[in-house]
Protein backbone atom coordinates (compact mmCIF):
# COMPACT_ATOMS: atom_id res chain seq x y z
CA UNK A 1 0.00 0.00 0.00
CA UNK A 2 1.28 3.43 -0.89
CA UNK A 3 3.46 5.57 1.28
CA UNK A 4 4.51 9.09 0.34
CA UNK A 5 7.79 10.66 1.37
CA UNK A 6 8.91 14.25 0.90
CA UNK A 7 12.66 14.72 1.06
CA UNK A 8 13.73 18.33 1.42
CA UNK A 9 11.09 19.22 -1.15
CA UNK A 10 10.84 22.87 -2.20
CA UNK A 11 8.77 24.65 -4.80
CA UNK A 12 9.78 28.03 -6.18
CA UNK A 13 7.76 30.61 -8.04
CA UNK A 14 8.89 33.77 -9.76
CA UNK A 15 7.27 36.90 -8.41
CA UNK A 16 6.12 39.72 -10.70
CA UNK A 17 9.43 41.53 -10.27
CA UNK A 18 11.20 38.32 -11.38
CA UNK A 19 12.50 37.38 -7.94
CA UNK A 20 12.25 33.79 -6.83
CA UNK A 21 10.09 32.95 -3.89
CA UNK A 22 9.56 29.68 -2.08
CA UNK A 23 5.95 28.50 -1.96
CA UNK A 24 7.14 25.62 0.22
CA UNK A 25 10.68 25.13 1.47
CA UNK A 26 12.60 22.10 2.58
CA UNK A 27 9.69 19.86 3.50
CA UNK A 28 10.69 16.44 4.82
CA UNK A 29 8.08 14.04 6.11
CA UNK A 30 6.48 10.67 5.52
CA UNK A 31 2.80 9.93 5.21
CA UNK A 32 2.17 6.26 5.79
CA UNK A 33 -0.69 4.17 4.51
CA UNK A 34 -3.77 4.56 6.68
CA UNK A 35 -2.92 7.90 8.26
CA UNK A 36 -5.38 10.73 8.67
CA UNK A 37 -3.57 14.05 8.40
CA UNK A 38 -4.87 17.58 8.83
CA UNK A 39 -2.79 20.17 7.01
CA UNK A 40 -3.22 23.59 8.52
CA UNK A 41 -1.75 27.04 8.13
CA UNK A 42 -2.95 30.49 7.17
CA UNK A 43 -3.69 31.51 3.61
CA UNK A 44 -0.49 31.49 1.54
CA UNK A 45 1.30 29.13 3.96
CA UNK A 46 1.82 26.52 1.22
CA UNK A 47 -0.93 23.97 1.92
CA UNK A 48 -2.17 23.71 -1.67
CA UNK A 49 1.38 23.53 -2.98
CA UNK A 50 2.21 20.70 -0.61
CA UNK A 51 -0.89 18.75 -1.65
CA UNK A 52 -0.03 19.24 -5.33
CA UNK A 53 3.49 18.00 -4.70
CA UNK A 54 2.21 14.89 -2.94
CA UNK A 55 -0.24 14.10 -5.73
CA UNK A 56 2.34 14.68 -8.45
CA UNK A 57 0.41 17.58 -10.00
CA UNK A 58 3.59 19.64 -9.74
CA UNK A 59 7.22 18.63 -9.31
CA UNK A 60 9.58 20.00 -6.67
CA UNK A 61 12.32 22.38 -7.82
CA UNK A 62 14.58 21.05 -5.08
CA UNK A 63 14.44 17.77 -3.22
CA UNK A 64 12.15 14.89 -4.11
CA UNK A 65 8.72 13.41 -3.63
CA UNK A 66 8.59 9.64 -3.53
CA UNK A 67 5.67 7.27 -3.88
CA UNK A 68 6.70 3.89 -2.48
CA UNK A 69 10.37 4.85 -2.88
CA UNK A 70 9.95 5.82 -6.53
CA UNK A 71 10.59 9.46 -7.40
CA UNK A 72 7.30 10.70 -8.85
CA UNK A 73 9.21 12.93 -11.26
CA UNK A 74 9.71 9.64 -13.13
CA UNK A 75 5.99 9.07 -13.53
CA UNK A 76 5.25 10.28 -17.04
CA UNK A 77 3.13 9.17 -19.98
CA UNK A 78 1.25 5.96 -19.16
CA UNK A 79 2.71 5.98 -15.66
CA UNK A 80 0.51 8.96 -14.91
CA UNK A 81 -2.38 6.51 -14.66
CA UNK A 82 -0.66 5.07 -11.60
CA UNK A 83 -0.80 8.51 -9.99
CA UNK A 84 -4.44 8.92 -10.97
CA UNK A 85 -5.26 5.56 -9.46
CA UNK A 86 -3.36 6.25 -6.27
CA UNK A 87 -4.64 9.73 -5.48
CA UNK A 88 -8.22 10.87 -5.30
CA UNK A 89 -7.97 14.65 -5.40
CA UNK A 90 -10.35 17.44 -4.52
CA UNK A 91 -8.61 20.70 -5.39
CA UNK A 92 -9.40 24.19 -4.24
CA UNK A 93 -10.71 25.00 -7.71
CA UNK A 94 -13.61 22.89 -8.92
CA UNK A 95 -12.86 20.32 -11.60
CA UNK A 96 -16.51 19.82 -12.50
CA UNK A 97 -17.40 20.65 -16.07
CA UNK A 98 -20.38 23.01 -16.04
CA UNK A 99 -21.98 21.78 -19.24
CA UNK A 100 -21.93 18.12 -18.24
CA UNK A 101 -24.23 16.32 -15.83
CA UNK A 102 -22.87 14.97 -12.58
CA UNK A 103 -22.88 11.42 -14.01
CA UNK A 104 -21.00 12.57 -17.14
CA UNK A 105 -18.50 14.39 -14.94
CA UNK A 106 -17.89 11.26 -12.90
CA UNK A 107 -17.43 9.22 -16.09
CA UNK A 108 -14.70 11.61 -17.23
CA UNK A 109 -12.93 11.08 -13.90
CA UNK A 110 -13.37 7.31 -14.14
CA UNK A 111 -11.69 7.23 -17.55
CA UNK A 112 -8.82 9.38 -16.30
CA UNK A 113 -8.09 6.83 -13.62
CA UNK A 114 -8.06 4.00 -16.14
CA UNK A 115 -11.48 2.50 -15.35
CA UNK A 116 -13.10 0.90 -18.34
CA UNK A 117 -15.90 -1.28 -17.11
CA UNK A 118 -18.42 -0.80 -14.36
CA UNK A 119 -17.68 2.89 -14.11
CA UNK A 120 -21.37 3.81 -14.03
CA UNK A 121 -21.98 1.47 -11.11
CA UNK A 122 -18.89 2.90 -9.39
CA UNK A 123 -20.21 6.44 -9.92
CA UNK A 124 -23.58 5.52 -8.45
CA UNK A 125 -21.87 3.91 -5.48
CA UNK A 126 -19.67 6.97 -4.92
CA UNK A 127 -22.69 9.29 -5.04
CA UNK A 128 -24.45 7.02 -2.54
CA UNK A 129 -21.43 7.16 -0.23
CA UNK A 130 -21.49 10.95 -0.10
CA UNK A 131 -25.24 10.90 0.52
CA UNK A 132 -26.31 12.21 -2.90
CA UNK A 133 -27.85 9.25 -4.73
CA UNK A 134 -30.26 11.40 -6.73
CA UNK A 135 -28.10 14.07 -8.37
CA UNK A 136 -26.71 12.04 -11.28
CA UNK A 137 -28.71 13.84 -13.95
CA UNK A 138 -28.27 17.33 -12.46
CA UNK A 139 -25.83 19.94 -13.70
CA UNK A 140 -23.30 21.42 -11.23
CA UNK A 141 -25.08 24.81 -11.22
CA UNK A 142 -28.25 23.17 -9.93
CA UNK A 143 -26.56 22.05 -6.72
CA UNK A 144 -25.80 23.88 -3.50
CA UNK A 145 -22.18 24.55 -2.54
CA UNK A 146 -22.32 21.73 0.01
CA UNK A 147 -23.66 19.32 -2.61
CA UNK A 148 -20.99 20.39 -5.12
CA UNK A 149 -18.25 19.69 -2.58
CA UNK A 150 -19.73 16.27 -1.87
CA UNK A 151 -19.96 15.52 -5.61
CA UNK A 152 -16.29 16.47 -5.88
CA UNK A 153 -15.55 14.04 -3.10
CA UNK A 154 -17.52 11.37 -4.99
CA UNK A 155 -15.49 12.20 -8.09
CA UNK A 156 -12.30 11.66 -6.11
CA UNK A 157 -13.62 8.38 -4.70
CA UNK A 158 -14.80 6.81 -7.94
CA UNK A 159 -11.87 4.43 -8.45
CA UNK A 160 -11.55 3.70 -4.71
CA UNK A 161 -8.10 5.29 -4.46
CA UNK A 162 -5.95 4.37 -1.45
CA UNK A 163 -5.06 8.05 -0.91
CA UNK A 164 -7.30 11.11 -0.69
CA UNK A 165 -5.88 14.63 -1.03
CA UNK A 166 -8.49 17.22 -0.07
CA UNK A 167 -7.88 20.93 -0.37
CA UNK A 168 -10.25 23.00 1.76
CA UNK A 169 -13.12 20.66 1.13
CA UNK A 170 -14.84 22.18 4.15
CA UNK A 171 -14.55 25.84 3.09
CA UNK A 172 -17.84 27.77 3.16
CA UNK A 173 -19.84 24.82 4.44
CA UNK A 174 -22.18 24.84 7.40
CA UNK A 175 -21.26 22.82 10.47
CA UNK A 176 -23.79 20.05 9.79
CA UNK A 177 -22.38 19.42 6.33
CA UNK A 178 -18.79 19.52 7.62
CA UNK A 179 -19.77 17.05 10.30
CA UNK A 180 -21.30 14.68 7.71
CA UNK A 181 -18.16 14.91 5.58
CA UNK A 182 -15.85 14.31 8.56
CA UNK A 183 -17.93 11.30 9.53
CA UNK A 184 -17.62 9.85 6.04
CA UNK A 185 -13.87 10.54 5.90
CA UNK A 186 -13.41 8.91 9.29
CA UNK A 187 -15.20 5.83 8.03
CA UNK A 188 -13.16 5.67 4.82
CA UNK A 189 -10.01 6.07 6.90
CA UNK A 190 -11.02 3.30 9.27
CA UNK A 191 -11.29 1.05 6.21
CA UNK A 192 -7.74 1.92 5.19
CA UNK A 193 -7.90 5.04 3.02
CA UNK A 194 -5.11 7.51 3.72
CA UNK A 195 -6.41 11.06 4.05
CA UNK A 196 -4.55 14.35 3.87
CA UNK A 197 -6.80 17.36 4.12
CA UNK A 198 -6.04 21.06 4.22
CA UNK A 199 -8.65 22.77 6.34
CA UNK A 200 -9.45 25.78 8.49
CA UNK A 201 -12.19 23.93 10.38
CA UNK A 202 -10.37 24.17 13.71
CA UNK A 203 -13.16 22.89 15.94
CA UNK A 204 -13.37 19.67 13.91
CA UNK A 205 -9.59 19.23 13.91
CA UNK A 206 -9.70 19.53 17.69
CA UNK A 207 -12.46 16.95 18.06
CA UNK A 208 -10.88 14.39 15.71
CA UNK A 209 -7.40 14.46 17.27
CA UNK A 210 -5.43 13.17 14.29
CA UNK A 211 -1.99 14.01 12.99
CA UNK A 212 -1.75 17.78 12.52
CA UNK A 213 0.87 19.23 10.19
CA UNK A 214 1.24 23.00 10.37
CA UNK A 215 2.87 25.14 7.69
CA UNK A 216 4.05 28.69 8.27
CA UNK A 217 5.47 30.66 5.35
CA UNK A 218 6.05 27.46 3.40
CA UNK A 219 7.99 25.74 6.15
CA UNK A 220 7.10 22.82 8.36
CA UNK A 221 6.22 24.42 11.68
CA UNK A 222 4.56 21.58 13.52
CA UNK A 223 3.87 17.87 13.05
CA UNK A 224 1.94 16.40 15.95
CA UNK A 225 0.23 13.05 16.47
CA UNK A 226 -3.26 13.23 17.98
CA UNK A 227 -2.86 16.96 17.63
CA UNK A 228 -5.01 20.01 17.93
CA UNK A 229 -5.28 23.11 15.79
CA UNK A 230 -2.25 25.27 16.48
CA UNK A 231 -0.17 22.52 18.12
CA UNK A 232 3.53 22.90 17.35
CA UNK A 233 5.31 20.10 19.14
P1 LIG B 1 -2.20 27.98 0.77
O1 LIG B 1 -2.86 26.87 0.05
O2 LIG B 1 -1.70 27.58 2.15
O3 LIG B 1 -3.06 29.20 0.85
P2 LIG B 1 -0.46 28.06 -1.56
O4 LIG B 1 0.23 26.75 -1.60
O5 LIG B 1 -1.60 28.26 -2.47
O6 LIG B 1 -0.89 28.39 -0.04
O7 LIG B 1 0.61 29.22 -1.85
C1 LIG B 1 1.83 29.35 -1.16
C2 LIG B 1 2.59 30.52 -1.72
O8 LIG B 1 3.00 30.24 -3.05
C3 LIG B 1 1.77 31.80 -1.79
O9 LIG B 1 2.63 32.87 -1.48
C4 LIG B 1 1.32 31.85 -3.23
O10 LIG B 1 1.13 33.17 -3.64
C5 LIG B 1 2.48 31.18 -3.96
N1 LIG B 1 2.03 30.48 -5.17
C6 LIG B 1 1.29 29.35 -5.18
N2 LIG B 1 1.04 28.96 -6.44
C7 LIG B 1 1.63 29.86 -7.24
C8 LIG B 1 1.75 30.02 -8.68
N3 LIG B 1 1.18 29.13 -9.51
N4 LIG B 1 2.45 31.08 -9.14
C9 LIG B 1 3.03 31.96 -8.29
N5 LIG B 1 2.96 31.87 -6.96
C10 LIG B 1 2.28 30.85 -6.43
MG1 LIG C 1 -4.72 26.69 -0.69
Tab-separated table of N, CA, C and O in Angstrom, residues 12 16 38 54 68-69 115 121 168 177 186 208-209:
chain	number	residue	atom	x	y	z
A	12	UNK	N	9.476	26.609	-5.992
A	12	UNK	CA	9.778	28.032	-6.182
A	12	UNK	C	8.866	28.632	-7.240
A	12	UNK	O	8.554	27.991	-8.233
A	16	UNK	N	6.303	38.819	-9.545
A	16	UNK	CA	6.120	39.719	-10.697
A	16	UNK	C	7.393	40.491	-11.018
A	16	UNK	O	7.674	40.786	-12.188
A	38	UNK	N	-4.354	16.238	9.082
A	38	UNK	CA	-4.868	17.584	8.829
A	38	UNK	C	-3.684	18.489	8.503
A	38	UNK	O	-2.672	18.477	9.205
A	54	UNK	N	2.461	16.286	-3.337
A	54	UNK	CA	2.207	14.893	-2.935
A	54	UNK	C	1.517	14.137	-4.060
A	54	UNK	O	1.879	13.003	-4.376
A	68	UNK	N	6.123	5.227	-2.672
A	68	UNK	CA	6.704	3.890	-2.483
A	68	UNK	C	8.143	3.832	-2.998
A	68	UNK	O	8.497	2.958	-3.800
A	69	UNK	N	8.940	4.780	-2.575
A	69	UNK	CA	10.372	4.846	-2.877
A	69	UNK	C	10.696	5.165	-4.333
A	69	UNK	O	11.854	5.140	-4.730
A	115	UNK	N	-10.354	3.449	-15.471
A	115	UNK	CA	-11.477	2.503	-15.350
A	115	UNK	C	-12.143	2.337	-16.704
A	115	UNK	O	-12.423	3.312	-17.379
A	121	UNK	N	-21.641	2.019	-12.424
A	121	UNK	CA	-21.983	1.473	-11.107
A	121	UNK	C	-21.096	2.091	-10.029
A	121	UNK	O	-21.560	2.409	-8.933
A	168	UNK	N	-9.189	22.120	1.265
A	168	UNK	CA	-10.246	23.004	1.756
A	168	UNK	C	-11.634	22.542	1.323
A	168	UNK	O	-12.485	23.331	0.933
A	177	UNK	N	-22.952	20.048	7.515
A	177	UNK	CA	-22.375	19.420	6.325
A	177	UNK	C	-20.924	19.001	6.592
A	177	UNK	O	-20.497	17.917	6.194
A	186	UNK	N	-13.836	9.768	8.188
A	186	UNK	CA	-13.413	8.912	9.286
A	186	UNK	C	-13.670	7.438	8.965
A	186	UNK	O	-12.831	6.573	9.217
A	208	UNK	N	-11.317	15.654	16.338
A	208	UNK	CA	-10.878	14.394	15.714
A	208	UNK	C	-9.536	13.897	16.250
A	208	UNK	O	-9.277	12.704	16.242
A	209	UNK	N	-8.692	14.820	16.694
A	209	UNK	CA	-7.402	14.455	17.273
A	209	UNK	C	-6.589	13.497	16.393
A	209	UNK	O	-6.262	12.397	16.775
